Amino acid sequence: MKLLVLGVNGFIGSHLTRRVVAETDWEIYGMDLAADRLGDMVDHPRVHYIEGDISINKEWIEYHVKKCDVCLPLVAIATPASYVRDPLAVFELDFEENLRVVRQCARYGTRVIFPSTSEVYGMCPEPPFNEETSLLVYGPIHKQRWIYACAKQMMDRVIWAMGQHRGLRFTLIRPFNWIGAGLDTLATPKEGSSRVVTQFLGHLLREEPINLVDGGRQRRSFTYVDDGLDCLLAILRNEGGRCDGRIFNIGNPANDVSIRELAELMIDVLKEFPDLAPLAEKAELREVSAEAFYGKDYQDIGARVPDITAAREVLGWEPKIGLREALRRTIAAYVADWRAAREALDPAGGA
Ligand code: UDP
């Protein structure tokens, strides 16, 4: 099977590439702006990487949509701080650029696996969120946080309609707060620029206070990336076409915690690393308002738990990694990179 992966160096793209190389005989044709997360996987004979921008290198993309069996358009801005800071960039990349690729998939008969998002459920008041029955609930227009959810929801609806009216073969996937190595960079300069786990870890390592937005009462269900990838690989295999025309939540309902509990658990896990335990002992939690942290256009989601009955029943999939272990593995990967970077800067100091 030939896969076209746009955004192949992203968090999901790079983990997918690692798994495809290790576990299948598939070929990956991948484009991204850089290849740092891919590392030496770019030299693998079944990984055909090209540096490029999906809004510029359009001919390469069209040629490969035609040539490949499955397309995964993973390029998107997916950090909440960006939704309020630059909503038009979110619309242009997440909606307009991806729509062009999806139209080509319909034109050339290429199966598409599109990353929808847990965010499409918005402030749905009835968790767990179900793919078939849950309401998709957003705030008013001036709350630009919802432009991402809205762009993704519109893509979901367009893809669904193309399935009905233009014969597009598709599967929509909805990741619920996946975490793991390579989620964001630890050194993100601005608060709120990365997802919560990387943001908190960066603060802990730099001995800065952790910000609990609105006290950290809001809840998320964190999913370890390897669990998520098990599900995505089953969807790619698509035995008997069982995933065609379907939507799958991919999350771990057992890992539902408040953001305050997440911070406390991360501090606890950091204590398992002997040289970092002193940082954990000194950790400080401070409460900040959402408006002070993100600006007035932000609005939060109180709870986000996936109903994963569909993935369980159709694919026999079950997430296996509990939150403590997921954090342990994620933190270990980041800490290894962080130590290497510090030693490169200060070889005599050592960590
Ligand atoms: N959050 C926080 N402090 C931070 C970063 C995030 O309290 O430094 C909160 C944020 O308000 C949200 C949750 O953590 O309620 C998860 O944020 P993330 O950016 O990971 O993505 P989301 O799940 O909202 O898409």
Coordinates of C-alpha atoms and ligand atoms in Angstrom, one line a residue:
M1 CA 0.0 0.0 0.0
K2 CA 1.2 3.5 -0.8
L3 CA 0.4 6.2 1.8
L4 CA 0.5 10.0 1.1
V5 CA 1.1 11.7 4.5
L6 CA 1.0 15.5 4.4
G7 CA 2.5 16.8 7.6
V8 CA 4.6 13.7 7.9
N9 CA 7.0 15.3 10.4
G10 CA 4.2 16.3 12.8
F11 CA 3.4 14.6 16.1
I12 CA 1.1 12.0 14.6
G13 CA 2.8 11.8 11.2
S14 CA 6.2 11.0 12.7
H15 CA 4.9 8.4 15.1
L16 CA 2.9 6.9 12.2
T17 CA 6.0 6.7 10.0
R18 CA 7.9 4.9 12.8
R19 CA 5.2 2.3 13.2
V20 CA 4.6 1.8 9.4
V21 CA 8.3 1.2 8.9
A22 CA 8.5 -1.2 11.8
E23 CA 5.3 -3.1 11.3
T24 CA 4.2 -3.1 7.6
D25 CA 5.6 -3.3 4.1
W26 CA 3.8 0.0 3.1
E27 CA 5.5 2.9 1.3
I28 CA 5.2 6.4 2.7
Y29 CA 5.3 9.5 0.5
G30 CA 5.5 12.4 2.9
M31 CA 5.8 16.2 2.8
D32 CA 6.6 18.6 5.6
L33 CA 8.4 21.9 6.3
A34 CA 11.1 20.1 8.2
A35 CA 12.2 16.6 9.1
D36 CA 13.5 16.9 12.7
R37 CA 11.0 14.5 14.3
L38 CA 11.6 12.0 11.5
G39 CA 15.3 11.9 12.1
D40 CA 17.0 9.1 10.2
M41 CA 13.7 7.6 9.2
V42 CA 14.0 9.9 6.1
D43 CA 16.7 7.6 4.9
H44 CA 14.6 4.5 5.1
P45 CA 14.0 3.0 1.6
R46 CA 10.2 3.0 2.1
V47 CA 10.0 6.6 3.3
H48 CA 10.0 9.1 0.4
Y49 CA 10.3 12.5 2.1
I50 CA 10.2 15.8 0.4
E51 CA 10.6 19.2 2.1
G52 CA 7.7 21.4 1.1
D53 CA 4.7 23.6 2.0
I54 CA 1.2 22.2 1.1
S55 CA 0.1 25.7 0.1
I56 CA 3.0 26.0 -2.4
N57 CA 4.0 22.6 -3.7
K58 CA 0.6 21.8 -5.1
E59 CA 1.6 19.8 -8.2
W60 CA 3.7 17.4 -6.2
I61 CA 0.6 16.8 -4.0
E62 CA -1.8 16.3 -6.9
Y63 CA 0.6 13.9 -8.5
H64 CA 0.9 11.9 -5.3
V65 CA -2.8 11.9 -4.5
K66 CA -3.2 10.2 -7.9
K67 CA -0.4 7.8 -7.3
C68 CA -1.2 6.7 -3.7
D69 CA -3.9 4.4 -2.3
V70 CA -4.6 6.4 0.9
C71 CA -4.1 10.1 1.8
L72 CA -3.7 11.4 5.3
P73 CA -3.8 15.2 5.2
L74 CA -2.4 15.9 8.7
V75 CA -1.3 19.5 8.2
A76 CA -3.1 21.8 10.6
I77 CA -2.7 24.4 13.2
A78 CA -3.9 22.6 16.4
T79 CA -2.9 24.7 19.4
P80 CA -5.7 26.6 21.1
A81 CA -3.7 29.8 21.7
S82 CA -3.3 30.1 17.9
Y83 CA -7.1 29.9 17.4
V84 CA -7.5 33.2 19.2
R85 CA -4.2 34.8 18.0
D86 CA -4.5 34.1 14.3
P87 CA -8.0 32.7 13.4
L88 CA -7.6 33.4 9.7
A89 CA -4.4 31.3 9.5
V90 CA -6.4 28.5 11.1
F91 CA -9.2 28.8 8.6
E92 CA -6.8 29.1 5.6
L93 CA -4.6 26.1 6.5
D94 CA -7.0 23.8 8.3
F95 CA -9.9 24.4 6.0
E96 CA -9.0 25.9 2.6
E97 CA -5.7 24.0 2.0
N98 CA -7.2 20.7 3.2
L99 CA -10.3 21.1 1.2
R100 CA -8.2 21.3 -2.0
V101 CA -6.5 18.0 -1.1
V102 CA -9.8 16.3 -0.2
R103 CA -11.3 17.4 -3.5
Q104 CA -8.4 15.8 -5.3
C105 CA -8.9 12.5 -3.4
A106 CA -12.5 12.5 -4.6
R107 CA -11.4 13.2 -8.2
Y108 CA -8.8 10.5 -8.3
G109 CA -10.5 7.8 -6.2
T110 CA -8.0 8.0 -3.4
R111 CA -9.1 6.9 0.0
V112 CA -8.8 9.7 2.6
I113 CA -8.3 9.4 6.4
F114 CA -9.0 12.8 7.7
P115 CA -8.1 14.1 11.2
S116 CA -11.2 15.5 12.6
T117 CA -10.9 16.4 16.3
S118 CA -12.4 15.9 19.7
E119 CA -12.8 19.7 19.6
V120 CA -15.7 19.3 17.2
Y121 CA -17.9 18.4 20.1
G122 CA -17.1 21.7 21.7
M123 CA -19.1 22.4 24.9
C124 CA -21.5 19.5 24.3
P125 CA -23.1 19.1 27.8
E126 CA -23.4 15.3 27.7
P127 CA -20.1 13.4 27.9
P128 CA -19.2 10.8 26.8
F129 CA -19.2 12.2 23.3
N130 CA -20.6 9.9 20.7
E131 CA -19.8 10.1 17.0
E132 CA -23.4 9.5 15.9
T133 CA -25.5 11.3 18.5
S134 CA -23.7 14.0 20.3
L135 CA -24.5 17.7 19.7
L136 CA -21.7 19.9 18.5
V137 CA -21.9 23.1 20.6
Y138 CA -19.9 26.2 20.1
G139 CA -19.9 29.7 21.6
P140 CA -20.6 33.0 19.9
I141 CA -18.6 34.3 16.9
H142 CA -16.5 36.7 18.9
K143 CA -15.2 33.7 20.8
Q144 CA -12.7 32.8 18.1
R145 CA -11.5 29.8 19.9
W146 CA -14.2 27.9 18.0
I147 CA -12.9 28.7 14.5
Y148 CA -10.7 25.5 14.6
A149 CA -13.6 23.3 15.7
C150 CA -15.9 25.0 13.1
A151 CA -13.4 24.5 10.3
K152 CA -12.9 20.9 11.2
Q153 CA -16.6 20.3 11.5
M154 CA -17.2 21.8 8.1
M155 CA -14.5 19.5 6.7
D156 CA -16.2 16.6 8.3
R157 CA -19.5 17.6 6.7
V158 CA -18.0 18.2 3.2
I159 CA -16.2 14.9 3.4
W160 CA -19.4 13.1 4.5
A161 CA -21.3 14.7 1.6
M162 CA -18.5 13.8 -0.9
G163 CA -18.8 10.2 0.4
Q164 CA -22.6 10.3 -0.4
H165 CA -22.5 12.2 -3.6
R166 CA -19.1 11.8 -5.2
G167 CA -18.1 8.3 -4.2
L168 CA -15.2 9.4 -1.9
R169 CA -13.9 6.6 0.3
F170 CA -13.2 8.2 3.7
T171 CA -12.8 7.6 7.4
L172 CA -12.9 10.5 9.9
I173 CA -10.7 10.1 13.1
R174 CA -11.2 12.2 16.3
P175 CA -8.1 12.1 18.5
F176 CA -8.7 13.0 22.2
N177 CA -5.7 14.8 23.7
W178 CA -3.0 12.4 22.4
I179 CA 0.3 12.8 24.3
G180 CA 3.7 11.4 23.8
A181 CA 7.2 12.3 22.6
G182 CA 7.3 15.1 20.1
L183 CA 4.0 16.6 20.9
D184 CA 5.4 20.2 20.9
T185 CA 8.8 21.6 21.6
L186 CA 9.6 22.3 25.3
A187 CA 11.2 25.6 24.5
T188 CA 8.0 27.2 23.1
P189 CA 8.6 30.8 23.8
K190 CA 5.1 31.9 24.6
E191 CA 2.8 30.6 27.3
G192 CA -0.2 28.8 25.8
S193 CA 1.7 28.0 22.6
S194 CA 1.9 24.3 23.2
R195 CA -0.5 21.7 24.5
V196 CA -0.9 21.5 28.2
V197 CA 1.4 18.5 29.0
T198 CA 4.4 20.0 27.2
Q199 CA 3.5 23.5 28.6
F200 CA 3.5 22.1 32.2
L201 CA 6.7 20.1 31.7
G202 CA 8.5 23.1 30.3
H203 CA 7.5 25.1 33.4
L204 CA 8.6 22.4 35.7
L205 CA 12.0 22.0 34.1
R206 CA 12.6 25.8 33.9
E207 CA 11.5 26.2 37.6
E208 CA 8.6 28.4 36.6
P209 CA 5.1 28.3 38.1
I210 CA 2.5 26.1 36.4
N211 CA -0.6 28.1 35.3
L212 CA -3.9 26.5 36.1
V213 CA -6.4 28.3 33.8
D214 CA -9.5 29.1 35.7
G215 CA -8.2 26.9 38.6
G216 CA -7.8 23.8 36.5
R217 CA -11.3 22.4 37.0
Q218 CA -11.8 21.6 33.4
R219 CA -11.2 17.9 32.4
R220 CA -9.6 16.1 29.5
S221 CA -9.1 12.4 28.6
F222 CA -5.4 11.9 27.7
T223 CA -4.5 9.2 25.3
Y224 CA -1.0 7.7 24.9
V225 CA 0.2 8.1 21.3
D226 CA 1.0 4.4 20.8
D227 CA -2.6 3.5 21.8
G228 CA -3.9 6.0 19.3
L229 CA -1.6 4.6 16.6
D230 CA -2.8 1.1 17.2
C231 CA -6.2 2.3 16.2
L232 CA -5.0 4.4 13.3
L233 CA -3.1 1.4 11.9
A234 CA -6.2 -0.8 12.1
I235 CA -8.1 2.0 10.3
L236 CA -5.4 2.0 7.6
R237 CA -5.6 -1.7 7.2
N238 CA -9.4 -1.4 6.8
E239 CA -10.1 -5.1 6.7
G240 CA -13.2 -5.7 4.6
G241 CA -13.8 -2.0 4.1
R242 CA -15.1 -1.9 7.7
C243 CA -13.9 1.7 8.3
D244 CA -15.3 3.2 5.1
G245 CA -17.8 6.1 5.7
R246 CA -17.2 5.9 9.5
I247 CA -16.2 8.3 12.2
F248 CA -14.0 7.1 15.1
N249 CA -13.3 8.7 18.4
I250 CA -9.8 7.7 19.4
G251 CA -9.3 8.4 23.1
N252 CA -9.0 6.8 26.5
P253 CA -12.0 7.5 28.7
A254 CA -10.2 5.9 31.7
N255 CA -7.7 8.7 31.6
D256 CA -10.2 11.5 32.3
V257 CA -8.7 14.0 34.8
S258 CA -9.0 17.6 35.8
I259 CA -6.2 19.9 34.6
R260 CA -5.2 20.4 38.3
E261 CA -5.0 16.6 38.8
L262 CA -2.9 16.4 35.7
A263 CA -0.4 19.0 37.1
E264 CA -0.3 17.1 40.4
L265 CA 0.3 13.8 38.7
M266 CA 3.1 15.2 36.5
I267 CA 4.8 16.6 39.6
D268 CA 4.6 13.2 41.2
V269 CA 5.9 11.4 38.1
L270 CA 8.8 13.9 37.9
K271 CA 9.9 12.7 41.4
E272 CA 10.7 9.3 39.9
F273 CA 13.6 10.9 38.1
P274 CA 16.2 11.2 40.9
D275 CA 18.0 14.3 39.5
L276 CA 14.8 16.1 38.8
A277 CA 13.0 15.3 42.0
P278 CA 14.2 18.6 43.6
L279 CA 12.5 20.5 40.7
A280 CA 9.3 18.6 41.5
E281 CA 9.6 19.4 45.2
K282 CA 9.8 23.1 44.4
A283 CA 6.9 23.1 41.9
E284 CA 4.4 25.9 42.3
L285 CA 0.8 25.9 41.0
R286 CA -0.9 29.3 40.4
E287 CA -4.4 30.1 39.2
V288 CA -4.9 32.4 36.3
S289 CA -8.0 33.5 34.5
A290 CA -8.7 32.3 31.0
E291 CA -8.9 35.8 29.8
A292 CA -5.5 36.8 31.3
F293 CA -3.9 33.6 29.9
Y294 CA -5.4 33.4 26.4
G295 CA -7.2 36.7 25.8
K296 CA -10.9 37.6 25.7
D297 CA -11.7 35.4 22.6
Y298 CA -11.0 32.2 24.4
Q299 CA -13.7 29.9 25.8
D300 CA -12.9 26.6 27.5
I301 CA -14.4 23.1 27.4
G302 CA -15.5 21.8 30.8
A303 CA -15.3 18.0 30.1
R304 CA -14.2 15.9 27.1
V305 CA -14.7 12.2 27.5
P306 CA -14.8 9.9 24.4
D307 CA -17.4 7.2 23.8
I308 CA -15.2 4.6 22.0
T309 CA -17.8 1.9 21.5
A310 CA -17.4 2.3 17.7
A311 CA -13.6 1.7 17.7
R312 CA -14.1 -1.2 20.2
E313 CA -16.8 -2.9 18.2
V314 CA -15.6 -2.3 14.6
L315 CA -11.9 -2.7 15.2
G316 CA -11.6 -4.6 18.4
W317 CA -9.4 -1.8 19.7
E318 CA -8.8 -0.9 23.3
P319 CA -6.5 1.7 24.7
K320 CA -4.1 0.1 27.2
I321 CA -1.8 2.8 28.7
G322 CA -3.0 4.4 31.9
L323 CA -2.3 8.1 32.5
R324 CA 0.6 7.7 34.9
E325 CA 2.5 5.4 32.5
A326 CA 1.7 7.7 29.5
L327 CA 3.1 10.6 31.4
R328 CA 6.1 8.6 32.6
R329 CA 7.0 7.7 29.0
T330 CA 6.3 11.2 27.6
I331 CA 8.3 12.9 30.3
A332 CA 11.2 10.4 29.9
A333 CA 11.4 11.2 26.2
Y334 CA 11.4 14.9 26.7
V335 CA 13.8 14.8 29.6
A336 CA 16.3 12.8 27.5
D337 CA 16.2 15.5 24.8
W338 CA 16.3 18.3 27.3
R339 CA 19.4 16.8 29.0
A340 CA 21.1 16.3 25.6
A341 CA 20.4 20.0 24.7
R342 CA 21.7 21.3 28.0
E343 CA 24.9 19.2 27.8
A344 CA 25.5 20.4 24.2
L345 CA 25.3 24.0 25.5
D346 CA 27.4 23.4 28.6
P347 CA 29.4 20.2 28.3
A348 CA 31.3 20.9 31.5
G349 CA 28.2 21.6 33.6
G350 CA 26.5 18.2 33.0
A351 CA 23.0 17.4 34.2
Ligands
UDP1 N1 -4.2 24.8 30.3 C1 -3.8 25.3 31.5 N2 -2.5 25.8 31.6 C2 -1.6 25.8 30.6 C3 -2.1 25.3 29.3 C4 -3.4 24.8 29.2 O1 -4.6 25.3 32.5 O2 -0.5 26.3 30.8 C5 -5.6 24.2 30.1 C6 -6.4 24.8 29.0 O3 -7.1 26.0 29.4 C7 -7.3 23.7 28.7 C8 -6.5 22.4 29.0 O4 -5.4 22.9 29.8 O5 -8.5 23.7 29.5 C9 -6.0 21.7 27.8 O6 -5.3 22.6 27.0 P1 -4.6 22.2 25.6 O7 -3.9 23.4 25.1 O8 -3.7 21.0 25.8 O9 -5.7 21.8 24.5 P2 -7.3 21.5 24.5 O10 -7.5 20.2 25.1 O11 -8.0 22.7 25.1 O12 -7.5 21.4 23.0

